[in-house]
PDB file of C-alpha atoms in Angstrom:
ATOM      1  CA  UNK A   1      22.874  -5.217 -24.516  1.00 59.00           C
ATOM      2  CA  UNK A   2      20.984  -1.962 -24.917  1.00 56.00           C
ATOM      3  CA  UNK A   3      17.321  -1.085 -24.980  1.00 58.00           C
ATOM      4  CA  UNK A   4      15.474  -0.859 -28.315  1.00 68.00           C
ATOM      5  CA  UNK A   5      14.079   2.655 -28.394  1.00 61.00           C
ATOM      6  CA  UNK A   6      11.279   2.303 -30.939  1.00 66.00           C
ATOM      7  CA  UNK A   7       7.915   1.188 -29.583  1.00 78.00           C
ATOM      8  CA  UNK A   8       7.719  -1.909 -31.754  1.00 89.00           C
ATOM      9  CA  UNK A   9      11.054  -3.584 -32.489  1.00 95.00           C
ATOM     10  CA  UNK A  10      11.367  -4.781 -36.071  1.00 96.00           C
ATOM     11  CA  UNK A  11      11.836  -8.543 -35.853  1.00 97.00           C
ATOM     12  CA  UNK A  12      12.747 -10.732 -38.819  1.00 97.00           C
ATOM     13  CA  UNK A  13      12.766 -14.528 -38.623  1.00 97.00           C
ATOM     14  CA  UNK A  14      14.678 -16.590 -41.157  1.00 96.00           C
ATOM     15  CA  UNK A  15      16.254 -19.988 -41.860  1.00 94.00           C
ATOM     16  CA  UNK A  16      19.086 -19.611 -44.393  1.00 95.00           C
ATOM     17  CA  UNK A  17      19.435 -22.495 -46.820  1.00 93.00           C
ATOM     18  CA  UNK A  18      22.661 -24.553 -46.880  1.00 94.00           C
ATOM     19  CA  UNK A  19      25.135 -23.207 -49.431  1.00 95.00           C
ATOM     20  CA  UNK A  20      28.414 -24.287 -50.982  1.00 93.00           C
ATOM     21  CA  UNK A  21      31.203 -22.831 -48.881  1.00 95.00           C
ATOM     22  CA  UNK A  22      28.726 -21.797 -46.205  1.00 96.00           C
ATOM     23  CA  UNK A  23      28.282 -18.286 -47.561  1.00 97.00           C
ATOM     24  CA  UNK A  24      24.939 -16.607 -46.925  1.00 97.00           C
ATOM     25  CA  UNK A  25      23.040 -16.263 -50.198  1.00 96.00           C
ATOM     26  CA  UNK A  26      25.669 -18.305 -52.011  1.00 96.00           C
ATOM     27  CA  UNK A  27      25.151 -21.206 -54.395  1.00 94.00           C
ATOM     28  CA  UNK A  28      22.488 -23.439 -52.865  1.00 93.00           C
ATOM     29  CA  UNK A  29      23.536 -26.923 -51.817  1.00 91.00           C
ATOM     30  CA  UNK A  30      21.025 -29.531 -53.080  1.00 79.00           C
ATOM     31  CA  UNK A  31      19.022 -30.630 -50.064  1.00 74.00           C
ATOM     32  CA  UNK A  32      15.977 -32.901 -50.231  1.00 73.00           C
ATOM     33  CA  UNK A  33      14.601 -31.534 -46.962  1.00 68.00           C
ATOM     34  CA  UNK A  34      14.777 -27.826 -47.684  1.00 67.00           C
ATOM     35  CA  UNK A  35      13.501 -28.440 -51.238  1.00 68.00           C
ATOM     36  CA  UNK A  36      10.167 -29.581 -49.851  1.00 70.00           C
ATOM     37  CA  UNK A  37       7.095 -27.358 -50.108  1.00 69.00           C
ATOM     38  CA  UNK A  38       6.521 -27.600 -46.372  1.00 77.00           C
ATOM     39  CA  UNK A  39       7.082 -24.264 -44.627  1.00 81.00           C
ATOM     40  CA  UNK A  40       9.226 -24.137 -41.512  1.00 81.00           C
ATOM     41  CA  UNK A  41       7.060 -25.001 -38.528  1.00 84.00           C
ATOM     42  CA  UNK A  42       9.685 -23.401 -36.258  1.00 89.00           C
ATOM     43  CA  UNK A  43       9.517 -20.011 -37.980  1.00 92.00           C
ATOM     44  CA  UNK A  44       5.725 -20.131 -38.125  1.00 91.00           C
ATOM     45  CA  UNK A  45       5.445 -21.073 -34.453  1.00 93.00           C
ATOM     46  CA  UNK A  46       7.763 -18.307 -33.235  1.00 95.00           C
ATOM     47  CA  UNK A  47       6.078 -15.779 -35.533  1.00 95.00           C
ATOM     48  CA  UNK A  48       2.733 -16.763 -34.000  1.00 94.00           C
ATOM     49  CA  UNK A  49       3.805 -16.520 -30.345  1.00 95.00           C
ATOM     50  CA  UNK A  50       5.512 -13.164 -30.895  1.00 96.00           C
ATOM     51  CA  UNK A  51       2.386 -11.720 -32.495  1.00 95.00           C
ATOM     52  CA  UNK A  52       0.235 -13.006 -29.644  1.00 94.00           C
ATOM     53  CA  UNK A  53       2.648 -11.389 -27.200  1.00 95.00           C
ATOM     54  CA  UNK A  54       1.950  -8.003 -28.758  1.00 95.00           C
ATOM     55  CA  UNK A  55       4.837  -7.660 -31.199  1.00 95.00           C
ATOM     56  CA  UNK A  56       3.343  -6.449 -34.457  1.00 92.00           C
ATOM     57  CA  UNK A  57       6.445  -5.681 -36.552  1.00 95.00           C
ATOM     58  CA  UNK A  58       7.288  -9.351 -37.129  1.00 96.00           C
ATOM     59  CA  UNK A  59       8.052 -10.877 -40.516  1.00 93.00           C
ATOM     60  CA  UNK A  60       9.339 -14.188 -41.815  1.00 93.00           C
ATOM     61  CA  UNK A  61      11.892 -14.455 -44.618  1.00 93.00           C
ATOM     62  CA  UNK A  62      12.022 -18.011 -45.962  1.00 91.00           C
ATOM     63  CA  UNK A  63      14.083 -17.945 -49.156  1.00 91.00           C
ATOM     64  CA  UNK A  64      12.915 -21.454 -50.101  1.00 88.00           C
ATOM     65  CA  UNK A  65       9.683 -19.771 -51.178  1.00 88.00           C
ATOM     66  CA  UNK A  66      11.247 -16.870 -53.071  1.00 89.00           C
ATOM     67  CA  UNK A  67      10.749 -16.736 -56.872  1.00 88.00           C
ATOM     68  CA  UNK A  68      14.263 -18.150 -57.311  1.00 90.00           C
ATOM     69  CA  UNK A  69      14.672 -20.881 -54.732  1.00 88.00           C
ATOM     70  CA  UNK A  70      17.116 -19.950 -51.975  1.00 90.00           C
ATOM     71  CA  UNK A  71      18.227 -16.681 -53.581  1.00 93.00           C
ATOM     72  CA  UNK A  72      17.676 -13.389 -51.753  1.00 95.00           C
ATOM     73  CA  UNK A  73      17.475 -10.202 -53.809  1.00 95.00           C
ATOM     74  CA  UNK A  74      19.136  -6.970 -52.597  1.00 95.00           C
ATOM     75  CA  UNK A  75      15.744  -5.791 -51.288  1.00 95.00           C
ATOM     76  CA  UNK A  76      15.299  -9.080 -49.383  1.00 94.00           C
ATOM     77  CA  UNK A  77      18.711  -8.600 -47.770  1.00 96.00           C
ATOM     78  CA  UNK A  78      17.957  -4.973 -46.897  1.00 95.00           C
ATOM     79  CA  UNK A  79      14.876  -6.131 -44.989  1.00 93.00           C
ATOM     80  CA  UNK A  80      17.032  -8.533 -42.980  1.00 95.00           C
ATOM     81  CA  UNK A  81      19.688  -5.923 -42.209  1.00 97.00           C
ATOM     82  CA  UNK A  82      17.153  -3.257 -41.206  1.00 95.00           C
ATOM     83  CA  UNK A  83      15.752  -5.458 -38.424  1.00 96.00           C
ATOM     84  CA  UNK A  84      16.318  -4.605 -34.770  1.00 96.00           C
ATOM     85  CA  UNK A  85      16.240  -8.311 -33.966  1.00 97.00           C
ATOM     86  CA  UNK A  86      17.220 -11.087 -36.376  1.00 98.00           C
ATOM     87  CA  UNK A  87      15.896 -14.507 -35.385  1.00 98.00           C
ATOM     88  CA  UNK A  88      17.528 -17.535 -37.016  1.00 98.00           C
ATOM     89  CA  UNK A  89      16.143 -21.065 -37.041  1.00 96.00           C
ATOM     90  CA  UNK A  90      19.275 -23.192 -37.101  1.00 94.00           C
ATOM     91  CA  UNK A  91      20.100 -26.768 -38.008  1.00 91.00           C
ATOM     92  CA  UNK A  92      23.379 -28.572 -38.553  1.00 90.00           C
ATOM     93  CA  UNK A  93      22.915 -28.239 -42.325  1.00 91.00           C
ATOM     94  CA  UNK A  94      22.523 -24.458 -42.390  1.00 94.00           C
ATOM     95  CA  UNK A  95      24.926 -23.599 -39.552  1.00 97.00           C
ATOM     96  CA  UNK A  96      27.645 -22.075 -41.742  1.00 97.00           C
ATOM     97  CA  UNK A  97      25.316 -19.982 -43.920  1.00 97.00           C
ATOM     98  CA  UNK A  98      23.408 -18.864 -40.804  1.00 97.00           C
ATOM     99  CA  UNK A  99      26.575 -17.772 -39.015  1.00 98.00           C
ATOM    100  CA  UNK A 100      27.747 -15.954 -42.132  1.00 98.00           C
ATOM    101  CA  UNK A 101      24.407 -14.123 -42.180  1.00 98.00           C
ATOM    102  CA  UNK A 102      24.843 -13.246 -38.488  1.00 98.00           C
ATOM    103  CA  UNK A 103      28.313 -11.858 -39.215  1.00 97.00           C
ATOM    104  CA  UNK A 104      27.122  -9.762 -42.164  1.00 97.00           C
ATOM    105  CA  UNK A 105      24.122  -8.503 -40.194  1.00 98.00           C
ATOM    106  CA  UNK A 106      26.319  -7.369 -37.279  1.00 96.00           C
ATOM    107  CA  UNK A 107      28.663  -5.614 -39.693  1.00 96.00           C
ATOM    108  CA  UNK A 108      25.734  -3.697 -41.171  1.00 95.00           C
ATOM    109  CA  UNK A 109      23.922  -3.144 -37.853  1.00 95.00           C
ATOM    110  CA  UNK A 110      26.329  -3.399 -34.889  1.00 94.00           C
ATOM    111  CA  UNK A 111      23.588  -2.629 -32.364  1.00 93.00           C
ATOM    112  CA  UNK A 112      21.223  -5.254 -33.787  1.00 95.00           C
ATOM    113  CA  UNK A 113      20.535  -8.443 -31.848  1.00 96.00           C
ATOM    114  CA  UNK A 114      20.843 -11.944 -33.312  1.00 98.00           C
ATOM    115  CA  UNK A 115      18.845 -14.711 -31.623  1.00 98.00           C
ATOM    116  CA  UNK A 116      19.199 -18.327 -32.771  1.00 98.00           C
ATOM    117  CA  UNK A 117      17.120 -21.355 -31.886  1.00 97.00           C
ATOM    118  CA  UNK A 118      16.526 -24.862 -33.140  1.00 95.00           C
ATOM    119  CA  UNK A 119      18.372 -28.119 -32.622  1.00 92.00           C
ATOM    120  CA  UNK A 120      21.587 -26.837 -34.229  1.00 96.00           C
ATOM    121  CA  UNK A 121      22.144 -23.965 -31.772  1.00 97.00           C
ATOM    122  CA  UNK A 122      20.792 -26.111 -28.929  1.00 97.00           C
ATOM    123  CA  UNK A 123      23.312 -28.880 -29.624  1.00 96.00           C
ATOM    124  CA  UNK A 124      26.290 -26.639 -30.415  1.00 97.00           C
ATOM    125  CA  UNK A 125      25.495 -23.548 -28.383  1.00 98.00           C
ATOM    126  CA  UNK A 126      29.006 -22.204 -27.970  1.00 97.00           C
ATOM    127  CA  UNK A 127      29.762 -22.591 -31.689  1.00 97.00           C
ATOM    128  CA  UNK A 128      26.809 -20.335 -32.507  1.00 98.00           C
ATOM    129  CA  UNK A 129      27.590 -17.779 -29.810  1.00 98.00           C
ATOM    130  CA  UNK A 130      31.234 -17.580 -30.825  1.00 96.00           C
ATOM    131  CA  UNK A 131      30.134 -17.333 -34.470  1.00 96.00           C
ATOM    132  CA  UNK A 132      28.284 -14.041 -34.044  1.00 94.00           C
ATOM    133  CA  UNK A 133      24.962 -14.913 -32.389  1.00 97.00           C
ATOM    134  CA  UNK A 134      24.080 -12.879 -29.279  1.00 97.00           C
ATOM    135  CA  UNK A 135      21.521 -15.194 -27.666  1.00 98.00           C
ATOM    136  CA  UNK A 136      20.719 -18.876 -28.146  1.00 98.00           C
ATOM    137  CA  UNK A 137      17.307 -20.169 -27.129  1.00 98.00           C
ATOM    138  CA  UNK A 138      17.870 -23.788 -26.176  1.00 97.00           C
ATOM    139  CA  UNK A 139      15.124 -26.378 -26.583  1.00 93.00           C
ATOM    140  CA  UNK A 140      11.524 -25.216 -26.928  1.00 89.00           C
ATOM    141  CA  UNK A 141      11.228 -21.544 -27.747  1.00 92.00           C
ATOM    142  CA  UNK A 142       7.469 -20.981 -27.671  1.00 92.00           C
ATOM    143  CA  UNK A 143       7.469 -19.461 -24.178  1.00 92.00           C
ATOM    144  CA  UNK A 144      11.115 -18.401 -23.963  1.00 96.00           C
ATOM    145  CA  UNK A 145      11.414 -16.316 -27.130  1.00 97.00           C
ATOM    146  CA  UNK A 146       8.779 -13.664 -26.227  1.00 96.00           C
ATOM    147  CA  UNK A 147      10.422 -13.313 -22.795  1.00 97.00           C
ATOM    148  CA  UNK A 148      13.790 -12.708 -24.441  1.00 97.00           C
ATOM    149  CA  UNK A 149      12.381 -10.140 -26.877  1.00 97.00           C
ATOM    150  CA  UNK A 150      10.576  -8.302 -24.071  1.00 95.00           C
ATOM    151  CA  UNK A 151      13.804  -8.183 -22.058  1.00 95.00           C
ATOM    152  CA  UNK A 152      15.722  -6.810 -25.045  1.00 95.00           C
ATOM    153  CA  UNK A 153      13.037  -4.208 -25.761  1.00 93.00           C
ATOM    154  CA  UNK A 154      12.986  -3.002 -22.152  1.00 91.00           C
ATOM    155  CA  UNK A 155      16.715  -3.274 -21.519  1.00 91.00           C
ATOM    156  CA  UNK A 156      16.120  -5.839 -18.760  1.00 94.00           C
ATOM    157  CA  UNK A 157      18.738  -8.394 -17.627  1.00 94.00           C
ATOM    158  CA  UNK A 158      18.645 -11.894 -19.099  1.00 96.00           C
ATOM    159  CA  UNK A 159      19.836 -13.935 -16.132  1.00 95.00           C
ATOM    160  CA  UNK A 160      16.342 -14.846 -14.904  1.00 94.00           C
ATOM    161  CA  UNK A 161      15.157 -16.271 -18.233  1.00 97.00           C
ATOM    162  CA  UNK A 162      15.489 -20.033 -18.279  1.00 97.00           C
ATOM    163  CA  UNK A 163      16.668 -21.947 -21.322  1.00 97.00           C
ATOM    164  CA  UNK A 164      18.978 -19.384 -22.886  1.00 98.00           C
ATOM    165  CA  UNK A 165      22.695 -18.840 -23.374  1.00 98.00           C
ATOM    166  CA  UNK A 166      24.273 -15.489 -24.177  1.00 98.00           C
ATOM    167  CA  UNK A 167      27.415 -13.405 -23.964  1.00 93.00           C
ATOM    168  CA  UNK A 168      28.281 -10.832 -21.291  1.00 90.00           C
ATOM    169  CA  UNK A 169      31.455  -8.856 -21.971  1.00 88.00           C
ATOM    170  CA  UNK A 170      32.663 -11.695 -24.184  1.00 86.00           C
ATOM    171  CA  UNK A 171      31.946 -14.387 -21.586  1.00 93.00           C
ATOM    172  CA  UNK A 172      29.351 -17.050 -22.362  1.00 97.00           C
ATOM    173  CA  UNK A 173      26.607 -17.527 -19.782  1.00 97.00           C
ATOM    174  CA  UNK A 174      24.302 -20.555 -19.682  1.00 98.00           C
ATOM    175  CA  UNK A 175      21.068 -20.092 -17.724  1.00 98.00           C
ATOM    176  CA  UNK A 176      19.396 -23.162 -16.281  1.00 96.00           C
ATOM    177  CA  UNK A 177      17.294 -25.264 -18.626  1.00 95.00           C
ATOM    178  CA  UNK A 178      13.657 -24.404 -19.111  1.00 91.00           C
ATOM    179  CA  UNK A 179      11.169 -27.200 -18.377  1.00 84.00           C
ATOM    180  CA  UNK A 180       9.349 -28.883 -21.237  1.00 80.00           C
ATOM    181  CA  UNK A 181       5.933 -27.439 -21.961  1.00 78.00           C
ATOM    182  CA  UNK A 182       3.070 -29.146 -20.205  1.00 82.00           C
ATOM    183  CA  UNK A 183       0.084 -30.509 -22.098  1.00 81.00           C
ATOM    184  CA  UNK A 184      -1.919 -27.459 -20.993  1.00 83.00           C
ATOM    185  CA  UNK A 185       0.795 -25.052 -22.134  1.00 79.00           C
ATOM    186  CA  UNK A 186       1.032 -26.804 -25.491  1.00 76.00           C
ATOM    187  CA  UNK A 187      -2.727 -26.475 -25.959  1.00 77.00           C
ATOM    188  CA  UNK A 188      -2.423 -22.723 -25.405  1.00 78.00           C
ATOM    189  CA  UNK A 189       0.320 -22.155 -27.973  1.00 79.00           C
ATOM    190  CA  UNK A 190      -1.158 -20.098 -30.840  1.00 76.00           C
ATOM    191  CA  UNK A 191      -1.315 -21.450 -34.361  1.00 70.00           C
ATOM    192  CA  UNK A 192       1.759 -20.830 -36.518  1.00 77.00           C
ATOM    193  CA  UNK A 193       1.677 -17.708 -38.683  1.00 81.00           C
ATOM    194  CA  UNK A 194       2.740 -18.023 -42.316  1.00 74.00           C
ATOM    195  CA  UNK A 195       3.170 -15.056 -44.719  1.00 75.00           C
ATOM    196  CA  UNK A 196       1.002 -14.883 -47.833  1.00 74.00           C
ATOM    197  CA  UNK A 197       3.930 -15.487 -50.192  1.00 68.00           C
ATOM    198  CA  UNK A 198       4.582 -18.856 -48.539  1.00 69.00           C
ATOM    199  CA  UNK A 199       0.928 -19.880 -48.737  1.00 59.00           C
ATOM    200  CA  UNK A 200       0.723 -18.915 -52.425  1.00 54.00           C
ATOM    201  CA  UNK A 201       3.961 -20.650 -53.396  1.00 52.00           C
ATOM    202  CA  UNK A 202       3.010 -23.802 -51.471  1.00 45.00           C
ATOM    203  CA  UNK A 203      -0.426 -23.865 -53.150  1.00 44.00           C
ATOM    204  CA  UNK A 204       1.155 -23.493 -56.600  1.00 41.00           C
ATOM    205  CA  UNK A 205       3.609 -26.297 -55.823  1.00 39.00           C
ATOM    206  CA  UNK A 206       0.755 -28.584 -54.777  1.00 37.00           C
ATOM    207  CA  UNK A 207      -1.259 -27.817 -57.921  1.00 33.00           C
ATOM    208  CA  UNK A 208       1.727 -28.599 -60.171  1.00 36.00           C
ATOM    209  CA  UNK A 209       2.560 -31.934 -58.544  1.00 37.00           C
TER     210      UNK A 209
END
């Protein structure tokens, strides 16, 4: 895994919606949970901790809040594929569409890095790694994710970062689990960061209810 040469790696966080056939940006599967107007707390939390850690080129792409629910335009997809690091929030419901996105991203940007977290990748780590993901952050990612991104940026080894799994020359490595955050550590986690388009869409949804 090579070093990212630019001073600020471009990081995009996303949570693909479930689709029929599991194709990224395919026909959306009706889903009462992803239809809600509640933004992803996982994406917001990771966005917030990365910004606090000094990464400024961070953006969140949540297609549930796009003008057409769940549908990414060509410009939306270009933003994803131009990222140095693609972070995916995974569940069991969006596993197939997420892995299809990872595959398409790697085809477009072979040197890009795909990181996945959430209970889906945590529960089925090897499935995600074999499906095209480079690194899985298992369990809580608030402390772990910035450490992983710093290591990628600097070209540092990953073996000393707890709570992650990754591939080395095709072989899957599982580092030891990271401890749960203490009450003090939880109190120091920054507030989630949500893009303006999510805030505006959520406000409009609330007004129309």
